[in-house]
Short mmCIF file of C-alpha atoms in Angstrom, two decimals:
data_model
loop_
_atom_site.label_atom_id
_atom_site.label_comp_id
_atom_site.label_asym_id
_atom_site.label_seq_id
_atom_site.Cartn_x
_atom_site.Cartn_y
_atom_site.Cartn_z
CA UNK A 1 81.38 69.09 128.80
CA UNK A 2 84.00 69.70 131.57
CA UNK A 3 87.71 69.36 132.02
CA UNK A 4 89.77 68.58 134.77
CA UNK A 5 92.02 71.24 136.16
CA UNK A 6 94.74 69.13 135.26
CA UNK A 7 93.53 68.15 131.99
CA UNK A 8 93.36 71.59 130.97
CA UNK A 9 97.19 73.15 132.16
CA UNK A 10 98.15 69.77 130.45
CA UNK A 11 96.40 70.71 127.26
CA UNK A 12 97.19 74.40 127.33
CA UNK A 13 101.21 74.03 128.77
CA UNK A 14 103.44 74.94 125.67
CA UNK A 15 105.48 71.26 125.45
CA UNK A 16 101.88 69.79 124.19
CA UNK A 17 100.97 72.80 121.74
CA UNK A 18 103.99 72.56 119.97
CA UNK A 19 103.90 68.36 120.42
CA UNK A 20 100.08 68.82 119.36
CA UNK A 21 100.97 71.11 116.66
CA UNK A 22 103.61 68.77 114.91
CA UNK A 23 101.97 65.34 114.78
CA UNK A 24 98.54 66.94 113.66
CA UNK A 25 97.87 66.30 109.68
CA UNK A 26 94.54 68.52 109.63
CA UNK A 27 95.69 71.94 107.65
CA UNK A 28 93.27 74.50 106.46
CA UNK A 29 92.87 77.68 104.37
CA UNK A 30 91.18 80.65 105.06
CA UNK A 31 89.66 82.31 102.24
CA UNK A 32 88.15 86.15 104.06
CA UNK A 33 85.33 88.40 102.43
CA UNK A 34 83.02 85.49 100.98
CA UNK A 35 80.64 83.27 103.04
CA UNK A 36 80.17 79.88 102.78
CA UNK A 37 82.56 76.35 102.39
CA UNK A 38 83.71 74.54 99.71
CA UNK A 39 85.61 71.13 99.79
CA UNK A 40 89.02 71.84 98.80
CA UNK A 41 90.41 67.75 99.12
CA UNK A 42 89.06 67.08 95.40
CA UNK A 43 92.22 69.55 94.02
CA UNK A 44 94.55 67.58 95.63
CA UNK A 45 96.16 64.19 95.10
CA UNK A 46 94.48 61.45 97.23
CA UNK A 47 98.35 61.61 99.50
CA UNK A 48 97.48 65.11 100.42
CA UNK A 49 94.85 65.94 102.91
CA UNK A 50 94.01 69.58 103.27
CA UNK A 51 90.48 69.37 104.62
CA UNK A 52 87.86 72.17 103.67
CA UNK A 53 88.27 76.10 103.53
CA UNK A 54 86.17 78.11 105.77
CA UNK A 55 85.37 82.00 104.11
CA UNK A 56 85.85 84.26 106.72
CA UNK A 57 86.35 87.97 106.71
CA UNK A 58 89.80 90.05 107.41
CA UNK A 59 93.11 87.91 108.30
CA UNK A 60 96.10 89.86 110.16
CA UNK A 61 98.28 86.70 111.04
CA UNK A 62 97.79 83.08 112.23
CA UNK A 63 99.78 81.35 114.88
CA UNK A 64 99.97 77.63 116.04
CA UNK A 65 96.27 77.64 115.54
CA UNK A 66 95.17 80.76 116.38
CA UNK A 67 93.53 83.31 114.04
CA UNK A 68 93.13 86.74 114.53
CA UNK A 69 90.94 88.95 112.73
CA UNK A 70 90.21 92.63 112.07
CA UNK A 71 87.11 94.29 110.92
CA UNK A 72 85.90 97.39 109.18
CA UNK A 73 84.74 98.74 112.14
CA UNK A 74 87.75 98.35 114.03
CA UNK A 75 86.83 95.15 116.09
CA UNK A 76 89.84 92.44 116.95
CA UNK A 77 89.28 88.96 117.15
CA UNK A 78 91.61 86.39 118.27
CA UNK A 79 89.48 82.87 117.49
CA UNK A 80 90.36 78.87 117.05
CA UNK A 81 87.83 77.86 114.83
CA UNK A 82 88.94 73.93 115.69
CA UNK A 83 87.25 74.43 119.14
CA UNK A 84 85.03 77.54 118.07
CA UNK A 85 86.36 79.66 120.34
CA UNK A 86 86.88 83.13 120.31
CA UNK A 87 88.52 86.44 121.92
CA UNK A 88 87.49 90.02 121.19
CA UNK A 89 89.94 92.24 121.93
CA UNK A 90 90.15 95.70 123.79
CA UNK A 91 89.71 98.79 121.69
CA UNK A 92 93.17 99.84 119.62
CA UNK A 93 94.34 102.56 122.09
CA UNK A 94 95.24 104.89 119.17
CA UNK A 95 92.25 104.12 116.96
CA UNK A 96 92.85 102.83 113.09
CA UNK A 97 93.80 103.95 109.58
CA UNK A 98 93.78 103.26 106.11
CA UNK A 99 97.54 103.20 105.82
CA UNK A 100 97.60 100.68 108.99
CA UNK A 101 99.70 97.75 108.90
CA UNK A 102 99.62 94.48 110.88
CA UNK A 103 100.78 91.39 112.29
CA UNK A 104 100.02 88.32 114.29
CA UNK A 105 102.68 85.77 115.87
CA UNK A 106 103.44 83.44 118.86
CA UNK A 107 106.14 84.35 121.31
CA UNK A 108 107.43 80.71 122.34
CA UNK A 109 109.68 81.75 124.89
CA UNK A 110 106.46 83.39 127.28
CA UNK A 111 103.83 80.90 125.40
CA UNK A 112 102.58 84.54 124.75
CA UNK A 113 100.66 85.52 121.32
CA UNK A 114 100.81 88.92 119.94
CA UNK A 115 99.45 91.10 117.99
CA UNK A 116 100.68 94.63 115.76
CA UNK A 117 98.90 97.22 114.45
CA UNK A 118 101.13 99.45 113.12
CA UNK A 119 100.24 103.25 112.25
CA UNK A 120 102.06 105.84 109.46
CA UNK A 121 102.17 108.99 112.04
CA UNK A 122 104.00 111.13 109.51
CA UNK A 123 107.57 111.66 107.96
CA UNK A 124 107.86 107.85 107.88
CA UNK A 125 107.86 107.27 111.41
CA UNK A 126 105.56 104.74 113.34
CA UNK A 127 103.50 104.08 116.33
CA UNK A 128 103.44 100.36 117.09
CA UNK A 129 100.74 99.36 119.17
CA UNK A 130 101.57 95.73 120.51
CA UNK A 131 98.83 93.34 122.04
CA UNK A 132 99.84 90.68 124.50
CA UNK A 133 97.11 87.97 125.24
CA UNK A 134 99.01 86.91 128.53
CA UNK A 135 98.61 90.44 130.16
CA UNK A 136 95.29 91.08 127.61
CA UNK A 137 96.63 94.59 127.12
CA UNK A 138 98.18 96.97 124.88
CA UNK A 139 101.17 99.26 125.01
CA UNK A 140 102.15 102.26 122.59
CA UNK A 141 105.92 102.83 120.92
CA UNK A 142 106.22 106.16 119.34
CA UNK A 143 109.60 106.96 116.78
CA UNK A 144 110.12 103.16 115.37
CA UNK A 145 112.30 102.77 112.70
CA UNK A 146 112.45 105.38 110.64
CA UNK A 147 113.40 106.19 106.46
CA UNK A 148 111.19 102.96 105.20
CA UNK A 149 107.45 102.29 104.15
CA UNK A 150 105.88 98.69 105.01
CA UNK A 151 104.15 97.59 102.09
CA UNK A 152 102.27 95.06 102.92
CA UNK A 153 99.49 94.82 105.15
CA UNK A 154 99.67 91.95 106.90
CA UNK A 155 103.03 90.54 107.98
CA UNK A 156 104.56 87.29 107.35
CA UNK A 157 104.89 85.17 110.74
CA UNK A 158 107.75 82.45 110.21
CA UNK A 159 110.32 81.18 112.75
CA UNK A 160 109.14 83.63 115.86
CA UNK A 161 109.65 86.88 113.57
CA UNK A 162 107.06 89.11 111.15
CA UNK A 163 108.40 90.02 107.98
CA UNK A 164 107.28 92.87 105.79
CA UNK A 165 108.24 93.88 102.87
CA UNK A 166 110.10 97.91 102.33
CA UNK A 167 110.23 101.23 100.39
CA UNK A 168 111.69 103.92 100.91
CA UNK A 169 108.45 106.37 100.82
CA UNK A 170 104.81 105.85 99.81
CA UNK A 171 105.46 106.71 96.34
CA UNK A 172 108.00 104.31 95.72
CA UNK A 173 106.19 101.64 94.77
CA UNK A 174 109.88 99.37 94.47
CA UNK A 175 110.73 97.19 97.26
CA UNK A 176 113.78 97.81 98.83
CA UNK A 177 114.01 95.41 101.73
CA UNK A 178 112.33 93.39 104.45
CA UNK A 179 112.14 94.02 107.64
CA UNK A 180 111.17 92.34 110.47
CA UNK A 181 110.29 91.90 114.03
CA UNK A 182 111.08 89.69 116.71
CA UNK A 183 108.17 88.48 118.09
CA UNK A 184 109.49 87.40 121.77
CA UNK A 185 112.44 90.08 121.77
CA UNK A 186 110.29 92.88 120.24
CA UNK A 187 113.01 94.46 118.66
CA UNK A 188 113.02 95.02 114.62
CA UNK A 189 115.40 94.21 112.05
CA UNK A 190 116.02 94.24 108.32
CA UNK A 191 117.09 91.45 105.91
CA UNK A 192 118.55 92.54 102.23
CA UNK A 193 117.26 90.99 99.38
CA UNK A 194 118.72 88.51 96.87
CA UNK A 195 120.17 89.91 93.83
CA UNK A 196 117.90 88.76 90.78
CA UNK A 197 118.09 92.17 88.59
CA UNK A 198 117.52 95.80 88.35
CA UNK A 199 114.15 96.19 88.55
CA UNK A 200 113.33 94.78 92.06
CA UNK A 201 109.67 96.08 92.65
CA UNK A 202 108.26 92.65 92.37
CA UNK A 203 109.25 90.94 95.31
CA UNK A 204 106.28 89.41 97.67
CA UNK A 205 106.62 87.72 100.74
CA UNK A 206 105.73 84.25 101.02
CA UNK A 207 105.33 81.35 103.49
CA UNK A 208 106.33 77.82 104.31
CA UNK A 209 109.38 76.54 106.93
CA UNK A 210 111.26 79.29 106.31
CA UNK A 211 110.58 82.60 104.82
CA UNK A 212 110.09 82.83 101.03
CA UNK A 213 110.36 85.34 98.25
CA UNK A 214 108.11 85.23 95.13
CA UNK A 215 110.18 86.89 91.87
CA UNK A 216 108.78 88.15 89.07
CA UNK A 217 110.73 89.98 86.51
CA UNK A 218 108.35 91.68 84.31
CA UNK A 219 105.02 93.06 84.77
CA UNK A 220 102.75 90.88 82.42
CA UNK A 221 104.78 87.78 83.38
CA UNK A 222 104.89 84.06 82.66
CA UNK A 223 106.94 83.20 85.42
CA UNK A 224 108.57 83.62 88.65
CA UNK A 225 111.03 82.56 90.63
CA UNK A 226 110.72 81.12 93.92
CA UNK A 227 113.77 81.82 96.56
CA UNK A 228 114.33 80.45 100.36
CA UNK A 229 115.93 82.24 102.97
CA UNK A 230 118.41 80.13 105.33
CA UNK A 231 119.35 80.94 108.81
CA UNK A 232 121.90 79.21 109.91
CA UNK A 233 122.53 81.01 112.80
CA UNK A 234 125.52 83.01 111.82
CA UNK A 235 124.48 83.34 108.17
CA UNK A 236 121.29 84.12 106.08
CA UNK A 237 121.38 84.02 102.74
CA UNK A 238 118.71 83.54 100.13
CA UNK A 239 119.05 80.27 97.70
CA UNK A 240 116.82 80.13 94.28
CA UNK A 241 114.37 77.10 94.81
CA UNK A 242 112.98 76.99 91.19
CA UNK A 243 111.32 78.74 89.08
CA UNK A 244 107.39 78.33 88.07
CA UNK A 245 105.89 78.76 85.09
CA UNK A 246 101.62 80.23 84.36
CA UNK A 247 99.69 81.30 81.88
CA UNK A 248 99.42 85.02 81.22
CA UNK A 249 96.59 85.83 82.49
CA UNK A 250 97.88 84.61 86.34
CA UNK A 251 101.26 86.68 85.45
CA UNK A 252 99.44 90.28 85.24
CA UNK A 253 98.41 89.91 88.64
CA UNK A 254 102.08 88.77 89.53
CA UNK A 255 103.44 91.14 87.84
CA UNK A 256 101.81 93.97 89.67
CA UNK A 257 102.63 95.73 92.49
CA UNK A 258 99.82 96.10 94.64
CA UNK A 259 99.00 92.34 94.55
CA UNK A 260 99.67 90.17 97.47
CA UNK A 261 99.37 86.47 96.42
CA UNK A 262 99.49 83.84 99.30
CA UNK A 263 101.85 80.82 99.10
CA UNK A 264 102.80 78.06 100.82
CA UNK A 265 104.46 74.57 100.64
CA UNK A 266 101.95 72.15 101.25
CA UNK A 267 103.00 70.50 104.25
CA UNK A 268 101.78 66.62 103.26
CA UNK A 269 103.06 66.72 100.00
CA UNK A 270 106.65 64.82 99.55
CA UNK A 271 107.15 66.61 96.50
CA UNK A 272 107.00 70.09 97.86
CA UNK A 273 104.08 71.21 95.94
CA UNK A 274 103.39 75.14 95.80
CA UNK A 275 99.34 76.27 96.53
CA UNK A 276 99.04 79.53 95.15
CA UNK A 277 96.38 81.50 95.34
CA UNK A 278 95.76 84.94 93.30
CA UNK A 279 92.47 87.41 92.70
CA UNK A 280 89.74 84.68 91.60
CA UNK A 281 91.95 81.39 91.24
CA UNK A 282 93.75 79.07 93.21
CA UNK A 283 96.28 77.19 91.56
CA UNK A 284 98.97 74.14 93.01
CA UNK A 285 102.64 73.61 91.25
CA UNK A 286 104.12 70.33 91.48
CA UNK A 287 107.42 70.02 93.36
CA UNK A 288 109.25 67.99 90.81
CA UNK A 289 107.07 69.20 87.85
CA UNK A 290 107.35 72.76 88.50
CA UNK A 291 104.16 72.68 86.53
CA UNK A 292 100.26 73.86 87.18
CA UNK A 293 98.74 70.52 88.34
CA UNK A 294 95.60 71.57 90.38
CA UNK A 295 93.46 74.83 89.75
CA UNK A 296 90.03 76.03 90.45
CA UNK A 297 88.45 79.28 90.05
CA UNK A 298 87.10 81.19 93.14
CA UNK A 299 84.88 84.62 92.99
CA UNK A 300 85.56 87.28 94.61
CA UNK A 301 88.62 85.79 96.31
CA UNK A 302 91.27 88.32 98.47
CA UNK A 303 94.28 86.87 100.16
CA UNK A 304 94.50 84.34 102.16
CA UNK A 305 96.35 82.66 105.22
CA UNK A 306 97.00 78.65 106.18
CA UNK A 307 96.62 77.24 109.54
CA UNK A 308 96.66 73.90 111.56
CA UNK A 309 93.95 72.78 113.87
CA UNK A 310 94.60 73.16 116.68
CA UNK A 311 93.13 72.46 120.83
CA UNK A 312 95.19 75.07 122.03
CA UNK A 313 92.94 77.35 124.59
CA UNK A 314 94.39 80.39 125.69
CA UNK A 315 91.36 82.56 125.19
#
């Protein structure tokens, strides 16, 4: 099937991905490492339409639609599974590591999406390697910030910026704060973090309309809290949403450092119901509950990322 010339700046212009990307009600979530589908509408009230989840393998980032993937052999992908299209990428120009950390986010100002793959050289110093999809190339930046280690491996994209969370060396396994990137500015900052105790090693990014921090205070846990950041514009400051409760067995892998659990408001839900999902389980909170509602066991399960369809066609 063909498409006008007009038909297709009119799709692809900016004004009608973000229009697009507002009124559409189709969400998904990506589960990576397993193959196959499941139907994931029978966890959810009949209100809240989430569609299926396709299994797919490596996530860095989604943005307005767009996936982009990373391999073990070093292949990137940028793909839109709504129109089953896909990208690869040209080579990393300064290869990959096991240490490498990454990012994926839409520059809104340039209608530009971008892509980080950022590299430990030594001493706690970085080379950034930034992918545009407008020019389809990379370029290097040697001596980024300095003094801090990323934690986690792929960033958080919310509100044009990535957001990682910070150590001060590998072997401090505590997070110290977040810092983050400006997606159309490309120039990094840092964001402290809300004051909820001494031990502050279990903080762990989270997602929804605004950035999100997931709390827990000990490491076999049956709870955690849930806090929001707001940007006003001339302030940020973190506010304490609620706090959920779990069984045990869900609060070990809370509790521990080197898990990354994915969360996110669920965007058709008027009760701003929580899906989390965690090694082997997925599990939804009610809003005005604050109580497990929904859960379902899943094999084999890593972290995952949410997305909208989306017709967007920049590939």
């Amino acid at each position: 099937m063909s498409v006008s010339k007009s038909w297709h700046q009119l799709i692809s212009s900016p004004d009608f991905v973000n229009t697009h990307l507002k009124v559409n009600s189709i969400h998904r979530v990506l589960f990576p490492g397993i193959n196959g589908d499941f139907n994931f509408s029978s966890l959810l009230p009949s209100t809240v339409q989430m569609g299926s989840i396709a299994l797919i393998s490596s996530v860095v980032g989604t943005a307005t639609g767009l996936i982009c993937l990373y391999n073990y052999k070093g292949e990137i992908y940028i793909w839109n599974p709504t129109i089953s299209k896909s990208k690869k990428l040209l080579n990393l120009p300064w290869g990959s590591s096991f240490y490498m950390k990454y990012g994926f986010g839409y520059d809104e100002s340039r209608d530009d999406y971008k892509a980080l793959f950022i590299d430990d050289e030594s001493d706690l110093t970085y080379v950034v390697n930034i992918y545009s999809l407008r020019t389809d190339s990379w370029k290097t930046l040697h001596d980024q910030f300095k003094d801090v280690f990323l934690i986690n491996l792929p960033a958080k994209f919310v509100n044009g910026k990535l957001y990682w969370t910070a150590s001060t060396s590998f072997c401090d396994i505590n997070v110290r704060k977040i810092i983050s990137f400006d997606v159309a500015a490309e120039t990094w900052g840092s964001l402290e973090l809300p004051i909820c105790g001494e031990d502050n090693s279990n903080f762990k990014l989270a997602v929804g309309s605004d950035l999100s921090l997931i709390y827990t205070a000990k490491l076999v846990a049956t709870s955690s809290d849930f806090w929001i950041l707001k940007n006003s514009g001339l302030h940020v400051s973190w506010t304490k949403r609620f706090t959920i409760e779990y069984p045990q067995n869900v609060g070990i892998y809370m509790g521990s450092p080197t898990t990354y659990p994915f969360s996110t408001h669920l965007r058709h839900s008027t009760k701003g119901d929580i899906l989390l999902s965690l090694p082997g389980v997925i599990q939804i909170f009610g809003g005005s509950t604050r109580k497990l509602e929904h859960t379902v066991d899943v094999v084999g399960c890593d972290p995952v990322e949410f997305y909208a369809e989306s017709i967007v066609n920049p590939l």
